[in-house]
Amino acid sequence: PSYFFTSDNTSFDLFSLACTSITLASGRFHRLFSSEADGLSCNRLMHALLGYGGPTLVVIRSKDISKKCASGLFGAYTGFPWDRESGDFYGNSDCFLFRLGPDPMGVYRPKGKGGENESNFMFFNPEARSKGYDQLAWGIGFGGTAQEPRLYIDEMLDGSTARDKDLTFQDGPLLSNNDESNSYCSFEVEGIEAFGVGSSQVIEDALNAREEHRIEAQKKIKRAMKGAKAAFLEDMQSGLVGGKVFKHRDEVVGRDGGCDMDRSDESEK
């Protein structure tokens, strides 16, 4: 089920999307994430996508926050799996951007000229990956650069942007811009949905890949915790931890070899 596409009033949008790709025309839509059901959280969206091994469709409903760009329904499709967290772009030419409304539909496919930044299809860069030090945009992006993506879903959902042009995809607005001097719109995400698309077998395999990715991630966490615990025990046995923990005590010892706390204890006795 979808909160964006219902049989009573938006079936035309689904038909329009189906015309853009054989995968969308002949396959199923399996909902991976919905802000209506799962909460308006980019972190939850990223968790739903990470490791998914098949084609996906991300659809965004925005509301205007600048009074310069009208609200709209738009998004991106990629046939490439969300298989890693990275500050670098990846993906392939199956990726494209689209606008569903309220203006006439627009589809912006890769330019395919092979120049600089023209293969910047998609990136998945949570702040936790870089601990906030890479100075890149944190969240999900399509096209543009790692600093200024063509379509950008901010990890905090308070700085998302949609640009009219970049070097990867064909030019055209994702949102109606009332200010012709600006080539981008800042928007607030009102709702967002992500779907796995394709045949039943493709979706099943993609979901299995996501589960395997999550299991492997848990194994890495456990190994890291085990390693940290082993290192702590080794430091304890060597006396290193004890030396650090009680170093402050030595620093407050008086000339007579006593400690203020010790003296106060004695006086109380």
Short mmCIF file of C-alpha atoms in Angstrom, two decimals:
data_model
loop_
_atom_site.label_atom_id
_atom_site.label_comp_id
_atom_site.label_asym_id
_atom_site.label_seq_id
_atom_site.Cartn_x
_atom_site.Cartn_y
_atom_site.Cartn_z
CA PRO A 1 0.00 0.00 0.00
CA SER A 2 1.05 3.56 -0.67
CA TYR A 3 -0.06 6.84 0.86
CA PHE A 4 0.94 8.69 -2.33
CA PHE A 5 -0.50 6.44 -5.00
CA THR A 6 -4.14 5.50 -4.53
CA SER A 7 -6.50 4.10 -7.10
CA ASP A 8 -8.97 6.94 -6.76
CA ASN A 9 -6.86 9.96 -7.68
CA THR A 10 -3.24 9.22 -8.55
CA SER A 11 -3.31 6.13 -10.73
CA PHE A 12 -2.18 8.37 -13.59
CA ASP A 13 1.06 9.06 -11.68
CA LEU A 14 1.71 5.33 -11.40
CA PHE A 15 0.98 4.88 -15.10
CA SER A 16 3.35 7.74 -15.93
CA LEU A 17 6.10 6.19 -13.82
CA ALA A 18 5.53 2.79 -15.39
CA CYS A 19 6.18 4.31 -18.80
CA THR A 20 9.67 5.41 -17.76
CA SER A 21 11.20 1.97 -17.17
CA ILE A 22 10.59 -1.66 -18.14
CA THR A 23 11.23 -2.63 -14.52
CA LEU A 24 8.52 -0.28 -13.28
CA ALA A 25 6.12 -1.32 -16.05
CA SER A 26 6.39 -5.07 -15.57
CA GLY A 27 7.24 -5.48 -11.90
CA ARG A 28 5.76 -5.21 -8.42
CA PHE A 29 6.04 -2.34 -5.96
CA HIS A 30 7.15 -3.53 -2.53
CA ARG A 31 7.10 -0.78 0.07
CA LEU A 32 10.37 -0.57 1.99
CA PHE A 33 9.66 2.65 3.85
CA SER A 34 6.84 5.12 4.39
CA SER A 35 7.08 8.19 6.56
CA GLU A 36 3.35 7.87 7.21
CA ALA A 37 3.79 4.43 8.75
CA ASP A 38 7.44 4.47 9.88
CA GLY A 39 7.86 8.08 10.94
CA LEU A 40 9.39 11.06 9.19
CA SER A 41 13.02 10.07 9.70
CA CYS A 42 15.85 10.02 7.19
CA ASN A 43 17.78 7.63 9.45
CA ARG A 44 14.95 5.11 9.22
CA LEU A 45 14.78 5.59 5.46
CA MET A 46 18.50 4.97 5.19
CA HIS A 47 18.20 1.87 7.37
CA ALA A 48 15.45 0.56 5.09
CA LEU A 49 17.55 1.09 1.96
CA LEU A 50 21.03 0.10 3.10
CA GLY A 51 21.90 -3.35 1.82
CA TYR A 52 18.81 -3.66 -0.36
CA GLY A 53 20.02 -5.50 -3.43
CA GLY A 54 17.61 -4.46 -6.15
CA PRO A 55 16.03 -1.54 -8.03
CA THR A 56 14.35 1.10 -5.89
CA LEU A 57 12.04 4.05 -6.32
CA VAL A 58 12.16 6.98 -3.87
CA VAL A 59 9.20 9.37 -3.97
CA ILE A 60 9.13 12.66 -2.05
CA ARG A 61 6.26 14.98 -1.27
CA SER A 62 7.51 18.42 -0.29
CA LYS A 63 6.02 21.54 1.16
CA ASP A 64 7.26 25.01 0.45
CA ILE A 65 9.34 26.69 3.15
CA SER A 66 10.81 29.56 1.13
CA LYS A 67 7.71 30.83 -0.72
CA LYS A 68 9.88 30.66 -3.84
CA CYS A 69 9.27 27.03 -4.78
CA ALA A 70 5.89 25.34 -4.97
CA SER A 71 5.28 22.05 -3.21
CA GLY A 72 5.41 18.98 -5.37
CA LEU A 73 5.76 15.23 -5.85
CA PHE A 74 9.08 14.05 -7.26
CA GLY A 75 11.93 11.62 -6.70
CA ALA A 76 14.46 9.23 -8.16
CA TYR A 77 14.77 5.71 -9.50
CA THR A 78 17.88 3.56 -9.43
CA GLY A 79 18.48 0.04 -10.67
CA PHE A 80 21.66 -0.19 -8.61
CA PRO A 81 21.66 -1.72 -5.11
CA TRP A 82 22.24 0.45 -2.03
CA ASP A 83 25.12 -1.78 -1.05
CA ARG A 84 27.44 0.56 0.84
CA GLU A 85 27.84 3.73 2.84
CA SER A 86 30.23 6.09 1.11
CA GLY A 87 31.08 9.73 0.59
CA ASP A 88 31.71 8.80 -3.06
CA PHE A 89 29.11 8.41 -5.78
CA TYR A 90 28.24 5.04 -7.24
CA GLY A 91 25.45 3.53 -9.35
CA ASN A 92 24.93 3.26 -13.10
CA SER A 93 23.03 4.84 -15.97
CA ASP A 94 19.77 3.10 -14.99
CA CYS A 95 19.31 5.94 -12.51
CA PHE A 96 17.03 8.88 -13.36
CA LEU A 97 15.15 11.72 -11.65
CA PHE A 98 11.50 12.57 -12.16
CA ARG A 99 8.81 15.13 -11.35
CA LEU A 100 5.17 14.03 -11.09
CA GLY A 101 3.38 17.23 -10.19
CA PRO A 102 1.75 19.58 -9.84
CA ASP A 103 3.39 20.69 -13.10
CA PRO A 104 3.53 18.40 -16.14
CA MET A 105 5.63 15.30 -15.59
CA GLY A 106 9.36 15.53 -16.24
CA VAL A 107 11.93 12.72 -16.51
CA TYR A 108 15.64 13.55 -16.37
CA ARG A 109 17.92 10.75 -17.51
CA PRO A 110 21.73 10.63 -17.48
CA LYS A 111 23.41 12.76 -20.12
CA GLY A 112 25.89 9.98 -20.78
CA LYS A 113 28.72 12.14 -22.15
CA GLY A 114 31.33 10.65 -19.85
CA GLY A 115 32.74 13.96 -18.63
CA GLU A 116 33.67 15.04 -15.13
CA ASN A 117 30.93 14.40 -12.56
CA GLU A 118 28.71 12.84 -15.23
CA SER A 119 28.68 9.48 -13.47
CA ASN A 120 27.65 10.94 -10.11
CA PHE A 121 24.46 8.94 -9.96
CA MET A 122 23.79 8.33 -6.25
CA PHE A 123 25.47 8.47 -2.87
CA PHE A 124 24.66 7.29 0.63
CA ASN A 125 26.62 9.21 3.23
CA PRO A 126 25.41 9.12 6.84
CA GLU A 127 27.20 11.43 9.24
CA ALA A 128 28.03 8.47 11.47
CA ARG A 129 30.20 6.99 8.70
CA SER A 130 32.62 9.91 8.74
CA LYS A 131 31.98 11.03 12.33
CA GLY A 132 31.09 14.36 10.79
CA TYR A 133 34.58 15.13 9.52
CA ASP A 134 34.32 14.67 5.75
CA GLN A 135 32.62 18.06 5.14
CA LEU A 136 30.32 16.42 2.57
CA ALA A 137 26.54 16.46 2.42
CA TRP A 138 25.18 13.93 4.92
CA GLY A 139 22.19 11.99 3.71
CA ILE A 140 21.07 10.61 0.35
CA GLY A 141 21.84 12.37 -2.90
CA PHE A 142 21.53 12.03 -6.66
CA GLY A 143 23.64 13.85 -9.24
CA GLY A 144 25.62 17.05 -8.78
CA THR A 145 28.56 16.87 -6.42
CA ALA A 146 29.07 15.52 -2.92
CA GLN A 147 28.87 19.10 -1.63
CA GLU A 148 25.88 20.14 -3.78
CA PRO A 149 23.80 17.19 -5.04
CA ARG A 150 21.14 17.71 -7.72
CA LEU A 151 18.56 16.09 -5.42
CA TYR A 152 19.48 15.95 -1.76
CA ILE A 153 17.61 14.43 1.18
CA ASP A 154 19.29 15.87 4.23
CA GLU A 155 19.94 13.46 7.10
CA MET A 156 18.19 15.85 9.50
CA LEU A 157 15.47 16.68 6.94
CA ASP A 158 16.01 20.39 7.54
CA GLY A 159 18.23 21.26 4.57
CA SER A 160 16.96 19.24 1.60
CA THR A 161 17.39 20.77 -1.85
CA ALA A 162 16.39 20.21 -5.47
CA ARG A 163 18.38 21.79 -8.30
CA ASP A 164 17.40 22.39 -11.90
CA LYS A 165 20.60 21.19 -13.48
CA ASP A 166 23.87 19.34 -12.96
CA LEU A 167 26.42 17.50 -15.08
CA THR A 168 24.96 14.02 -14.60
CA PHE A 169 21.25 14.31 -15.45
CA GLN A 170 19.30 16.21 -18.09
CA ASP A 171 18.29 19.73 -17.14
CA GLY A 172 14.86 20.47 -15.77
CA PRO A 173 13.07 21.46 -12.55
CA LEU A 174 12.05 18.95 -9.91
CA LEU A 175 10.07 21.69 -8.19
CA SER A 176 8.41 24.75 -9.69
CA ASN A 177 10.63 27.71 -8.94
CA ASN A 178 8.92 31.07 -8.62
CA ASP A 179 12.27 32.85 -8.61
CA GLU A 180 13.85 32.48 -12.04
CA SER A 181 17.15 33.82 -10.74
CA ASN A 182 17.58 30.71 -8.55
CA SER A 183 18.48 27.32 -9.97
CA TYR A 184 17.60 25.40 -6.83
CA CYS A 185 14.85 25.05 -4.26
CA SER A 186 15.12 24.37 -0.55
CA PHE A 187 12.24 22.26 0.64
CA GLU A 188 10.82 20.56 3.68
CA VAL A 189 9.96 16.90 3.37
CA GLU A 190 6.28 16.41 4.11
CA GLY A 191 6.32 12.72 3.27
CA ILE A 192 8.58 10.16 1.65
CA GLU A 193 8.21 6.59 0.45
CA ALA A 194 10.68 4.04 -0.90
CA PHE A 195 9.76 0.96 -2.91
CA GLY A 196 11.63 -2.06 -4.07
CA VAL A 197 10.51 -2.71 -7.64
CA GLY A 198 10.79 -5.60 -10.05
CA SER A 199 9.63 -9.18 -10.29
CA SER A 200 8.70 -11.14 -7.18
CA GLN A 201 12.00 -13.03 -7.42
CA VAL A 202 14.04 -9.84 -7.80
CA ILE A 203 12.40 -8.32 -4.72
CA GLU A 204 12.83 -11.50 -2.68
CA ASP A 205 16.53 -11.72 -3.58
CA ALA A 206 17.00 -8.03 -2.79
CA LEU A 207 15.36 -8.40 0.63
CA ASN A 208 17.55 -11.43 1.36
CA ALA A 209 20.61 -9.37 0.42
CA ARG A 210 19.51 -6.67 2.86
CA GLU A 211 19.08 -9.22 5.64
CA GLU A 212 22.54 -10.67 4.96
CA HIS A 213 23.98 -7.16 5.03
CA ARG A 214 22.37 -6.49 8.42
CA ILE A 215 23.63 -9.80 9.83
CA GLU A 216 27.16 -9.04 8.66
CA ALA A 217 26.94 -5.54 10.15
CA GLN A 218 25.95 -7.03 13.52
CA LYS A 219 28.88 -9.43 13.32
CA LYS A 220 31.26 -6.53 12.74
CA ILE A 221 29.83 -4.69 15.74
CA LYS A 222 30.23 -7.75 17.94
CA ARG A 223 33.81 -8.27 16.75
CA ALA A 224 34.60 -4.64 17.47
CA MET A 225 33.07 -4.88 20.94
CA LYS A 226 34.93 -8.11 21.62
CA GLY A 227 38.18 -6.51 20.50
CA ALA A 228 37.58 -3.47 22.70
CA LYS A 229 36.80 -5.70 25.68
CA ALA A 230 39.95 -7.76 25.11
CA ALA A 231 42.05 -4.61 24.90
CA PHE A 232 40.54 -3.31 28.14
CA LEU A 233 41.25 -6.57 29.97
CA GLU A 234 44.80 -6.56 28.66
CA ASP A 235 45.28 -3.02 29.95
CA MET A 236 43.87 -4.05 33.31
CA GLN A 237 46.28 -6.97 33.56
CA SER A 238 49.23 -4.81 32.60
CA GLY A 239 48.28 -2.16 35.14
CA LEU A 240 47.87 0.48 32.45
CA VAL A 241 44.20 1.12 33.18
CA GLY A 242 44.81 1.25 36.92
CA GLY A 243 47.56 3.76 36.41
CA LYS A 244 45.27 6.02 34.39
CA VAL A 245 42.27 5.65 36.66
CA PHE A 246 44.18 6.50 39.84
CA LYS A 247 46.56 9.02 38.34
CA HIS A 248 44.38 11.86 39.65
CA ARG A 249 44.88 10.58 43.19
CA ASP A 250 48.63 10.88 42.92
CA GLU A 251 48.27 14.41 41.56
CA VAL A 252 46.40 15.62 44.68
CA VAL A 253 48.70 13.98 47.21
CA GLY A 254 50.14 16.55 49.62
CA ARG A 255 53.81 16.98 50.54
CA ASP A 256 53.32 14.85 53.59
CA GLY A 257 52.26 12.00 51.37
CA GLY A 258 48.63 12.29 52.38
CA CYS A 259 45.53 13.30 50.51
CA ASP A 260 43.01 15.97 51.42
CA MET A 261 40.29 13.38 51.38
CA ASP A 262 42.34 11.12 53.64
CA ARG A 263 42.91 13.95 56.12
CA SER A 264 39.26 14.87 56.20
CA ASP A 265 38.38 11.25 56.88
CA GLU A 266 40.82 11.14 59.79
CA SER A 267 39.48 14.37 61.29
CA GLU A 268 35.96 13.01 61.21
CA LYS A 269 37.11 9.98 63.14
#
